[in-house]
Structures are given as C-alpha cells and as structure tokens.
Amino acid sequence: MLKKSVFIYTLIIMMLCLIPWVVSAEDKTPHEIIEQTSTEVLAALKNDSSEIKSNPNKINELVDEIILPICDLERMGKYILAKHWKTATDEQRDSFVTEFKQMLIRNYGKHLAEYSNATVTVIPEKLVEEKLYRTVSTKLDTRIGSKPFHVDYVFRVTEDSSKVVDVRVEGMSILKTFRTVFAQEIAETSLDELIQRITLVNQPSLAMNAIN
C-alpha cells in the first residue's frame, strides 16, 4: 500500500522541507521563511540539476544534511506510530525514526531533481494569533504534467525554533497517510517487523524498487 499515494505526498514534504534552508527559522515566521527563500532554493535546484541527475549521492546528501534537519522527525514518528509509540522501547523509537528518515532520503530524494522548473506561490498571510501550530498555504506547480497542488505547510512554533511537523496536500495529511498504512502493517505483523522491513528496503540495492 505504501506506493504511489504516499509517494506523491512524500515528494511534497521534500519540497516543503527544502524551502527554509537559507533563512534561520529562529528569527523568521513560517510564512516569511517560505516566502523569502523558495525562489532561491528552486533556483539552486535548477542550477545544479545536471549534477544532481548524474550523481544520486549529491541529492541524498542535500536531503540528509540540509533538508531533513528542519523537520521534527521525532514528533512525526510519534504521531505516525500513535499508540505504538507509547509502548515502544527507546531503541524501537530511535530505530523507527532513523529508518523512516533513510526511507525518505533513499526512496524520494533523487526525485527532487524533477522539480527544477517548479514554482511556489505563497498565499498572502492573514492576521493570525500567535499559537503553537502555524499553517502556511501555497500553490506548488511542479510543471511535470500535473495541475498545481494546494499545499498547506504546518509548522510547530516555539520560542526556540519553528519546525515542519506535517504537510497537507489538497487537504490530505502526509502524516495521517503514513499513520494509516503503518498501523495496518503493525496490526498484521508487529512494530519490530515494520522496522525490519523499512530497514531492508533502505538497502541501496532495494531502495530503487521501493516505489515501483
């Protein structure tokens, strides 16, 4: 089940996480982060597209070192596993977050090169109250044959940082999608077996087939 539906939403979260790498989240609002840096990041993708396509390791390094650090992967993992997070050991939690991260890097990172001609339109921000979760709405045009996506970027904002915790594509939450898929798998097998399966498909020889 973890095929095309999750694939497209994971591509979107990659785009989401890519946007804020230039401007520090500590002194910018979520809306400002996206608005001020999206053009620069998309330009960087376009300028380096040939190298990215010819060297898969480069995009993997980009995802691992620059993109994913601004996402709250632990909080995402906690939400995705839901009740299973509460009963999981520290080792299981760490293993799940690590392998989930690797799954994103290996299975989807290379597809960022396809977004070199994409455009992001940030919808003007309305006056909002200061709150823990802030949503920034945009239109993402990938220019690869599909109509623009309406994408809501959900940030968790604290005094220390603003980090991505979810993405809603046309109203559908990527975290809810993973939560549903993984909950069914855990019910049929176990959390350990889910982690083992993800670990297996993260192997370089198998990762290329994981989304086919």
Coordinates of N, CA and C in Angstrom, one line a residue:
M1 N 0.8 -1.2 0.0 CA 0.0 0.0 0.0 C 0.9 1.3 0.0
L2 N 2.1 1.1 0.5 CA 3.0 2.3 0.5 C 3.6 2.5 -0.8
K3 N 2.7 2.9 -1.8 CA 3.1 3.1 -3.2 C 2.9 4.5 -3.7
K4 N 2.1 4.6 -4.7 CA 2.0 5.9 -5.4 C 1.4 7.0 -4.6
S5 N 0.3 6.7 -3.7 CA -0.4 7.7 -3.0 C 0.6 8.3 -2.0
V6 N 1.3 7.5 -1.2 CA 2.3 8.0 -0.3 C 3.5 8.7 -1.0
F7 N 3.8 8.1 -2.1 CA 5.0 8.6 -2.9 C 4.8 10.1 -3.2
I8 N 3.6 10.5 -3.8 CA 3.5 11.8 -4.2 C 3.5 12.8 -3.0
Y9 N 2.9 12.4 -1.9 CA 2.9 13.2 -0.7 C 4.2 13.4 -0.1
T10 N 5.0 12.3 -0.2 CA 6.4 12.4 0.3 C 7.2 13.3 -0.5
L11 N 7.0 13.3 -1.8 CA 7.7 14.3 -2.7 C 7.4 15.7 -2.3
I12 N 6.1 15.9 -1.9 CA 5.7 17.2 -1.5 C 6.4 17.6 -0.2
I13 N 6.5 16.7 0.8 CA 7.2 17.0 2.0 C 8.6 17.3 1.8
M14 N 9.2 16.7 0.8 CA 10.6 17.0 0.4 C 10.7 18.5 0.0
M15 N 9.7 18.9 -0.9 CA 9.7 20.2 -1.3 C 9.5 21.2 -0.1
L16 N 8.6 20.8 0.7 CA 8.4 21.6 1.9 C 9.6 21.8 2.7
C17 N 10.3 20.7 3.0 CA 11.5 20.8 3.9 C 12.6 21.5 3.2
L18 N 12.6 21.5 1.9 CA 13.7 22.2 1.1 C 13.6 23.7 1.3
I19 N 12.4 24.2 1.4 CA 12.2 25.7 1.3 C 13.0 26.5 2.3
P20 N 13.0 26.2 3.6 CA 13.6 27.1 4.6 C 15.1 27.0 4.9
W21 N 15.9 26.4 4.0 CA 17.3 26.2 4.4 C 18.1 27.4 4.4
V22 N 17.7 28.5 3.8 CA 18.6 29.7 3.7 C 18.4 30.6 4.9
V23 N 17.2 30.8 5.3 CA 16.9 31.8 6.4 C 16.7 31.0 7.7
S24 N 17.3 31.5 8.8 CA 17.2 30.8 10.1 C 15.7 30.9 10.5
A25 N 15.2 29.8 11.0 CA 13.8 29.8 11.5 C 13.7 30.5 12.8
E26 N 14.8 30.8 13.5 CA 14.7 31.4 14.8 C 14.3 32.8 14.7
D27 N 14.5 33.5 13.6 CA 14.2 34.9 13.6 C 13.2 35.3 12.4
K28 N 12.6 34.3 11.9 CA 11.6 34.5 10.9 C 10.3 33.7 11.2
T29 N 9.2 34.2 10.8 CA 7.9 33.5 10.9 C 7.9 32.4 9.8
P30 N 7.1 31.3 10.0 CA 7.0 30.3 9.0 C 6.6 30.9 7.6
H31 N 5.7 31.8 7.6 CA 5.3 32.4 6.3 C 6.5 33.2 5.7
E32 N 7.3 33.9 6.5 CA 8.5 34.6 5.9 C 9.5 33.6 5.4
I33 N 9.7 32.5 6.1 CA 10.7 31.5 5.7 C 10.4 31.0 4.3
I34 N 9.2 30.7 4.1 CA 8.8 30.1 2.8 C 8.8 31.2 1.7
E35 N 8.3 32.3 2.0 CA 8.1 33.4 1.1 C 9.5 33.9 0.6
Q36 N 10.5 34.1 1.5 CA 11.7 34.7 1.2 C 12.8 33.8 0.6
T37 N 12.6 32.5 0.8 CA 13.6 31.5 0.4 C 13.2 30.6 -0.8
S38 N 11.9 30.4 -1.1 CA 11.5 29.5 -2.1 C 12.2 29.7 -3.4
T39 N 12.2 31.0 -3.8 CA 12.8 31.3 -5.1 C 14.3 30.9 -5.2
E40 N 15.0 31.2 -4.1 CA 16.4 30.9 -4.1 C 16.7 29.4 -4.1
V41 N 15.9 28.6 -3.4 CA 16.1 27.2 -3.3 C 15.8 26.6 -4.7
L42 N 14.6 27.0 -5.3 CA 14.3 26.4 -6.6 C 15.3 26.8 -7.6
A43 N 15.9 28.0 -7.5 CA 17.0 28.3 -8.4 C 18.2 27.5 -8.3
A44 N 18.5 27.1 -7.0 CA 19.6 26.2 -6.7 C 19.4 24.9 -7.3
L45 N 18.2 24.4 -7.2 CA 17.8 23.1 -7.8 C 18.0 23.1 -9.3
K46 N 17.6 24.2 -9.9 CA 17.7 24.3 -11.4 C 19.1 24.4 -11.8
N47 N 19.9 25.2 -11.1 CA 21.3 25.4 -11.5 C 22.2 24.1 -11.3
D48 N 21.8 23.3 -10.3 CA 22.6 22.0 -10.1 C 21.9 20.8 -10.6
S49 N 20.8 21.0 -11.5 CA 20.0 19.8 -11.9 C 20.9 18.7 -12.6
S50 N 21.8 19.2 -13.4 CA 22.6 18.2 -14.2 C 23.4 17.3 -13.3
E51 N 24.1 18.0 -12.3 CA 24.9 17.3 -11.4 C 24.1 16.3 -10.5
I52 N 22.9 16.8 -10.1 CA 22.0 16.0 -9.2 C 21.6 14.8 -10.0
K53 N 21.2 14.9 -11.2 CA 20.8 13.8 -12.0 C 21.9 12.7 -12.2
S54 N 23.1 13.2 -12.4 CA 24.2 12.3 -12.7 C 24.9 11.7 -11.4
N55 N 24.6 12.4 -10.3 CA 25.2 11.9 -9.1 C 24.2 11.8 -8.0
P56 N 23.5 10.6 -7.8 CA 22.5 10.4 -6.8 C 22.9 10.7 -5.4
N57 N 24.2 10.5 -5.1 CA 24.7 10.8 -3.8 C 24.6 12.3 -3.4
K58 N 24.7 13.1 -4.4 CA 24.6 14.6 -4.1 C 23.2 15.0 -3.5
I59 N 22.2 14.4 -4.2 CA 20.8 14.8 -3.7 C 20.6 14.1 -2.3
N60 N 21.1 12.9 -2.1 CA 21.0 12.3 -0.8 C 21.6 13.1 0.3
E61 N 22.8 13.6 0.0 CA 23.5 14.5 0.9 C 22.7 15.8 1.2
L62 N 22.1 16.3 0.1 CA 21.3 17.5 0.3 C 20.1 17.3 1.2
V63 N 19.4 16.2 1.0 CA 18.3 15.8 1.8 C 18.7 15.6 3.3
D64 N 19.8 14.8 3.5 CA 20.2 14.4 4.8 C 20.8 15.6 5.6
E65 N 21.6 16.4 5.0 CA 22.3 17.4 5.7 C 21.6 18.8 5.8
I66 N 20.8 19.1 4.8 CA 20.2 20.4 4.7 C 18.7 20.4 4.9
I67 N 18.0 19.4 4.3 CA 16.6 19.4 4.2 C 15.9 18.9 5.5
L68 N 16.3 17.6 5.8 CA 15.6 17.0 6.9 C 15.8 17.6 8.3
P69 N 17.0 18.2 8.5 CA 17.2 18.8 9.9 C 16.2 19.8 10.3
I70 N 15.5 20.5 9.4 CA 14.5 21.4 9.8 C 13.1 20.8 10.0
C71 N 13.0 19.5 9.8 CA 11.8 18.8 10.1 C 11.9 18.1 11.5
D72 N 10.8 18.1 12.2 CA 10.8 17.5 13.5 C 10.5 16.0 13.3
L73 N 11.5 15.2 13.0 CA 11.2 13.8 12.6 C 10.8 13.0 13.8
E74 N 11.2 13.3 15.0 CA 10.8 12.6 16.2 C 9.3 12.8 16.5
R75 N 8.9 14.0 16.3 CA 7.5 14.3 16.6 C 6.6 13.7 15.5
M76 N 7.1 13.7 14.2 CA 6.4 13.0 13.2 C 6.3 11.5 13.5
G77 N 7.4 10.9 13.9 CA 7.4 9.5 14.2 C 6.4 9.2 15.3
K78 N 6.4 10.0 16.3 CA 5.4 9.9 17.5 C 4.0 9.9 17.0
Y79 N 3.7 10.8 16.1 CA 2.3 10.9 15.6 C 2.0 9.7 14.7
I80 N 2.9 9.3 13.8 CA 2.7 8.2 12.9 C 2.4 6.9 13.6
L81 N 3.3 6.6 14.6 CA 3.1 5.3 15.4 C 2.0 5.4 16.4
A82 N 1.6 6.6 16.8 CA 0.4 6.7 17.7 C 0.6 5.9 18.9
K83 N -0.4 5.0 19.2 CA -0.4 4.2 20.5 C 0.9 3.3 20.5
H84 N 1.4 2.9 19.4 CA 2.6 2.1 19.4 C 3.8 2.8 19.8
W85 N 3.8 4.1 19.7 CA 4.9 4.9 20.2 C 5.0 4.8 21.7
K86 N 3.8 4.9 22.4 CA 3.7 4.9 23.8 C 4.3 3.6 24.4
T87 N 4.1 2.5 23.7 CA 4.5 1.2 24.2 C 5.9 0.7 23.7
A88 N 6.4 1.5 22.7 CA 7.7 1.2 22.1 C 8.8 1.5 23.1
T89 N 9.9 0.7 23.0 CA 11.1 1.0 23.8 C 11.8 2.1 23.2
D90 N 12.8 2.7 23.9 CA 13.6 3.8 23.3 C 14.3 3.3 22.1
E91 N 14.8 2.1 22.1 CA 15.5 1.6 21.0 C 14.6 1.4 19.7
Q92 N 13.4 1.0 19.9 CA 12.4 0.9 18.8 C 12.1 2.3 18.3
R93 N 11.9 3.2 19.2 CA 11.6 4.6 18.7 C 12.8 5.2 17.9
D94 N 14.0 5.0 18.4 CA 15.1 5.5 17.7 C 15.3 4.8 16.3
S95 N 15.1 3.5 16.3 CA 15.3 2.8 15.1 C 14.2 3.2 14.0
F96 N 13.0 3.4 14.5 CA 11.9 3.8 13.6 C 12.2 5.1 12.9
V97 N 12.6 6.1 13.8 CA 12.8 7.5 13.3 C 14.0 7.4 12.3
T98 N 15.1 6.7 12.7 CA 16.3 6.6 11.8 C 15.9 6.0 10.4
E99 N 15.2 4.9 10.5 CA 14.9 4.2 9.2 C 13.8 4.9 8.4
F100 N 12.9 5.6 9.1 CA 11.9 6.4 8.4 C 12.7 7.5 7.6
K101 N 13.6 8.1 8.3 CA 14.4 9.2 7.7 C 15.2 8.6 6.4
Q102 N 15.8 7.5 6.6 CA 16.5 6.9 5.5 C 15.6 6.5 4.3
M103 N 14.4 6.1 4.6 CA 13.4 5.8 3.6 C 13.1 7.0 2.8
L104 N 13.0 8.2 3.4 CA 12.7 9.4 2.7 C 13.9 9.8 1.8
I105 N 15.1 9.6 2.4 CA 16.3 10.0 1.6 C 16.5 9.1 0.4
R106 N 16.5 7.8 0.6 CA 16.8 6.9 -0.5 C 15.7 6.8 -1.5
N107 N 14.4 6.7 -1.1 CA 13.3 6.4 -2.0 C 12.9 7.7 -2.8
Y108 N 13.0 8.8 -2.1 CA 12.4 10.0 -2.7 C 13.4 11.2 -3.0
G109 N 14.5 11.2 -2.4 CA 15.4 12.3 -2.6 C 15.8 12.5 -4.0
K110 N 16.1 11.5 -4.7 CA 16.5 11.6 -6.1 C 15.5 12.3 -7.0
H111 N 14.2 12.2 -6.6 CA 13.1 12.8 -7.5 C 13.1 14.3 -7.3
L112 N 13.8 14.9 -6.4 CA 13.8 16.3 -6.3 C 14.3 17.0 -7.5
A113 N 15.2 16.3 -8.3 CA 15.7 16.8 -9.5 C 14.6 17.1 -10.5
E114 N 13.5 16.4 -10.4 CA 12.4 16.6 -11.3 C 11.7 18.0 -11.1
Y115 N 12.0 18.6 -9.9 CA 11.3 19.8 -9.5 C 12.1 21.1 -9.9
S116 N 13.1 20.9 -10.7 CA 14.0 22.1 -11.0 C 13.2 23.2 -11.7
N117 N 12.1 22.9 -12.3 CA 11.3 24.0 -13.0 C 10.1 24.4 -12.2
A118 N 9.9 23.9 -11.0 CA 8.7 24.1 -10.2 C 8.6 25.6 -9.8
T119 N 7.4 26.0 -9.5 CA 7.2 27.3 -8.9 C 6.3 27.2 -7.7
V120 N 6.6 28.1 -6.7 CA 5.8 28.1 -5.5 C 5.2 29.4 -5.3
T121 N 3.8 29.5 -5.2 CA 3.1 30.7 -5.0 C 2.6 30.7 -3.5
V122 N 3.1 31.6 -2.7 CA 2.7 31.7 -1.3 C 1.5 32.6 -1.2
I123 N 0.4 32.0 -0.6 CA -0.8 32.7 -0.4 C -0.6 33.8 0.7
P124 N -1.0 35.0 0.4 CA -0.8 36.1 1.4 C -1.3 35.7 2.8
E125 N -0.5 36.0 3.8 CA -0.9 35.7 5.2 C -1.9 36.6 5.7
K126 N -2.9 35.9 6.4 CA -3.9 36.7 7.1 C -3.5 36.9 8.5
L127 N -4.1 37.9 9.2 CA -3.7 38.2 10.5 C -4.1 37.0 11.4
V128 N -3.1 36.5 12.1 CA -3.4 35.3 12.9 C -2.9 35.5 14.3
E129 N -3.5 34.8 15.2 CA -3.0 34.8 16.6 C -1.7 34.0 16.7
E130 N -0.9 34.4 17.7 CA 0.3 33.6 18.0 C -0.2 32.3 18.6
K131 N 0.3 31.2 18.0 CA -0.1 29.9 18.5 C 0.9 28.9 18.2
L132 N 0.8 27.7 18.9 CA 1.8 26.7 18.8 C 2.0 26.2 17.3
Y133 N 0.9 26.0 16.6 CA 0.9 25.5 15.3 C 0.5 26.6 14.3
R134 N 1.3 26.8 13.3 CA 1.0 27.8 12.2 C 1.0 27.1 10.9
T135 N 0.1 27.5 10.1 CA -0.1 26.9 8.7 C 0.2 27.9 7.7
V136 N 1.0 27.6 6.7 CA 1.3 28.4 5.6 C 0.7 27.8 4.3
S137 N -0.1 28.4 3.6 CA -0.7 27.9 2.4 C 0.0 28.3 1.1
T138 N 0.2 27.4 0.2 CA 0.8 27.7 -1.1 C 0.2 26.9 -2.2
K139 N 0.6 27.3 -3.4 CA 0.3 26.5 -4.6 C 1.6 26.1 -5.2
L140 N 1.8 24.8 -5.4 CA 3.0 24.2 -5.9 C 2.7 23.7 -7.3
D141 N 3.4 24.3 -8.3 CA 3.3 23.9 -9.7 C 4.6 23.2 -10.1
T142 N 4.5 21.8 -10.2 CA 5.7 21.1 -10.5 C 6.1 21.2 -12.0
R143 N 5.1 21.5 -12.8 CA 5.4 21.7 -14.2 C 5.9 20.4 -14.9
I144 N 5.4 19.2 -14.3 CA 5.7 17.9 -14.9 C 4.5 17.2 -15.3
G145 N 3.5 17.9 -15.8 CA 2.3 17.3 -16.4 C 1.1 17.3 -15.5
S146 N 1.2 17.7 -14.2 CA 0.0 17.7 -13.3 C -0.4 19.1 -13.0
K147 N -1.6 19.3 -12.6 CA -2.1 20.6 -12.2 C -1.4 21.0 -10.9
P148 N -1.4 22.3 -10.6 CA -0.8 22.8 -9.3 C -1.4 22.2 -8.1
F149 N -0.6 21.9 -7.1 CA -1.1 21.3 -5.8 C -1.4 22.5 -4.9
H150 N -2.5 22.4 -4.1 CA -2.7 23.2 -3.0 C -2.0 22.6 -1.8
V151 N -1.0 23.2 -1.2 CA -0.2 22.6 -0.2 C -0.2 23.5 1.1
D152 N -0.6 22.9 2.2 CA -0.5 23.6 3.5 C 0.7 23.1 4.2
Y153 N 1.6 24.0 4.7 CA 2.8 23.6 5.4 C 2.5 23.9 6.9
V154 N 2.6 22.9 7.7 CA 2.3 23.0 9.1 C 3.6 23.1 9.9
F155 N 3.8 24.2 10.6 CA 5.0 24.4 11.5 C 4.6 24.3 12.9
R156 N 5.4 23.8 13.8 CA 5.3 23.9 15.2 C 6.2 25.0 15.7
V157 N 5.7 26.0 16.2 CA 6.4 27.2 16.6 C 6.6 27.3 18.1
T158 N 7.9 27.3 18.5 CA 8.2 27.5 19.9 C 9.2 28.7 20.0
E159 N 9.5 29.0 21.3 CA 10.5 30.1 21.5 C 11.9 29.8 20.8
D160 N 12.2 28.5 20.8 CA 13.5 28.1 20.3 C 13.6 27.9 18.8
S161 N 12.5 27.4 18.2 CA 12.5 27.1 16.8 C 11.2 27.0 16.1
S162 N 11.2 26.9 14.8 CA 10.0 26.6 14.0 C 10.3 25.5 13.1
K163 N 9.6 24.4 13.3 CA 10.0 23.2 12.5 C 8.7 22.6 11.9
V164 N 8.9 22.0 10.7 CA 7.9 21.3 10.0 C 7.4 20.1 10.7
V165 N 6.1 19.9 10.9 CA 5.6 18.7 11.5 C 4.5 18.0 10.6
D166 N 4.1 18.6 9.6 CA 3.1 18.0 8.7 C 3.0 18.8 7.4
V167 N 2.4 18.1 6.4 CA 2.1 18.7 5.2 C 0.7 18.2 4.7
R168 N -0.2 19.1 4.3 CA -1.4 18.7 3.8 C -1.5 19.0 2.3
V169 N -1.6 18.0 1.5 CA -1.7 18.2 0.0 C -3.2 18.0 -0.4
E170 N -3.8 19.1 -0.9 CA -5.2 19.1 -1.3 C -6.0 18.6 -0.1
G171 N -5.6 19.0 1.1 CA -6.4 18.6 2.3 C -6.0 17.3 2.9
M172 N -5.1 16.5 2.3 CA -4.7 15.2 2.8 C -3.4 15.3 3.5
S173 N -3.4 14.9 4.8 CA -2.2 14.9 5.6 C -1.3 13.8 5.3
I174 N 0.0 14.1 5.1 CA 1.0 13.0 4.8 C 1.2 12.2 6.1
L175 N 1.1 12.8 7.3 CA 1.3 12.0 8.5 C 0.1 11.0 8.7
K176 N -1.1 11.5 8.4 CA -2.2 10.6 8.5 C -2.1 9.4 7.6
T177 N -1.6 9.7 6.4 CA -1.4 8.7 5.4 C -0.5 7.6 5.9
F178 N 0.7 8.0 6.3 CA 1.6 7.0 6.9 C 1.1 6.3 8.1
R179 N 0.4 7.1 8.9 CA -0.2 6.5 10.2 C -1.1 5.4 9.8
T180 N -2.0 5.6 8.8 CA -2.9 4.5 8.5 C -2.3 3.3 7.9
V181 N -1.3 3.5 7.0 CA -0.6 2.4 6.3 C 0.2 1.6 7.3
F182 N 1.0 2.3 8.2 CA 1.8 1.6 9.2 C 1.0 0.9 10.3
A183 N -0.1 1.5 10.7 CA -1.0 0.9 11.7 C -1.5 -0.4 11.2
Q184 N -1.9 -0.5 10.0 CA -2.4 -1.7 9.4 C -1.3 -2.8 9.4
E185 N -0.1 -2.4 9.0 CA 1.0 -3.3 8.9 C 1.4 -3.8 10.3
I186 N 1.4 -2.9 11.3 CA 1.8 -3.3 12.6 C 0.7 -4.3 13.2
A187 N -0.6 -4.1 12.9 CA -1.6 -4.9 13.3 C -1.5 -6.3 12.7
E188 N -1.0 -6.4 11.5 CA -0.9 -7.7 10.8 C 0.4 -8.4 11.2
T189 N 1.4 -7.6 11.6 CA 2.7 -8.2 12.0 C 3.1 -7.7 13.4
S190 N 4.1 -6.7 13.4 CA 4.5 -6.1 14.7 C 5.3 -4.9 14.4
L191 N 5.6 -4.1 15.4 CA 6.4 -2.9 15.2 C 7.8 -3.3 14.8
D192 N 8.4 -4.3 15.4 CA 9.7 -4.8 15.0 C 9.8 -5.2 13.6
E193 N 8.7 -5.9 13.1 CA 8.8 -6.3 11.7 C 8.6 -5.2 10.7
L194 N 7.8 -4.1 11.1 CA 7.7 -2.9 10.3 C 9.1 -2.3 10.2
I195 N 9.8 -2.1 11.3 CA 11.1 -1.5 11.3 C 12.1 -2.3 10.4
Q196 N 12.0 -3.7 10.6 CA 12.9 -4.5 9.8 C 12.6 -4.4 8.3
R197 N 11.3 -4.3 7.9 CA 11.0 -4.2 6.5 C 11.5 -2.8 5.9
I198 N 11.3 -1.8 6.7 CA 11.8 -0.5 6.2 C 13.4 -0.5 6.1
T199 N 14.0 -1.1 7.1 CA 15.5 -1.2 7.1 C 15.9 -2.0 5.9
L200 N 15.2 -3.0 5.5 CA 15.5 -3.9 4.3 C 15.4 -3.1 3.0
V201 N 14.3 -2.3 2.9 CA 14.1 -1.6 1.6 C 15.0 -0.4 1.6
N202 N 15.6 0.0 2.7 CA 16.6 1.1 2.7 C 17.9 0.7 2.1
Q203 N 18.1 -0.6 2.0 CA 19.4 -1.1 1.4 C 19.5 -0.6 0.0
P204 N 20.6 -0.1 -0.5 CA 20.8 0.6 -1.8 C 20.3 -0.3 -2.9
S205 N 20.5 -1.6 -2.9 CA 20.0 -2.5 -4.0 C 18.5 -2.6 -4.1
L206 N 17.8 -2.3 -3.0 CA 16.4 -2.5 -3.0 C 15.6 -1.2 -3.0
A207 N 16.3 -0.1 -2.6 CA 15.6 1.2 -2.4 C 15.1 1.7 -3.8
M208 N 15.8 1.4 -4.8 CA 15.4 1.9 -6.2 C 14.0 1.2 -6.6
N209 N 13.7 0.0 -6.0 CA 12.5 -0.6 -6.4 C 11.3 -0.4 -5.4
A210 N 11.6 0.4 -4.3 CA 10.6 0.5 -3.3 C 9.4 1.3 -3.7
I211 N 9.5 2.1 -4.7 CA 8.3 2.9 -5.1 C 7.7 2.4 -6.4
N212 N 8.2 1.3 -6.9 CA 7.6 0.8 -8.2 C 6.4 0.0 -8.0

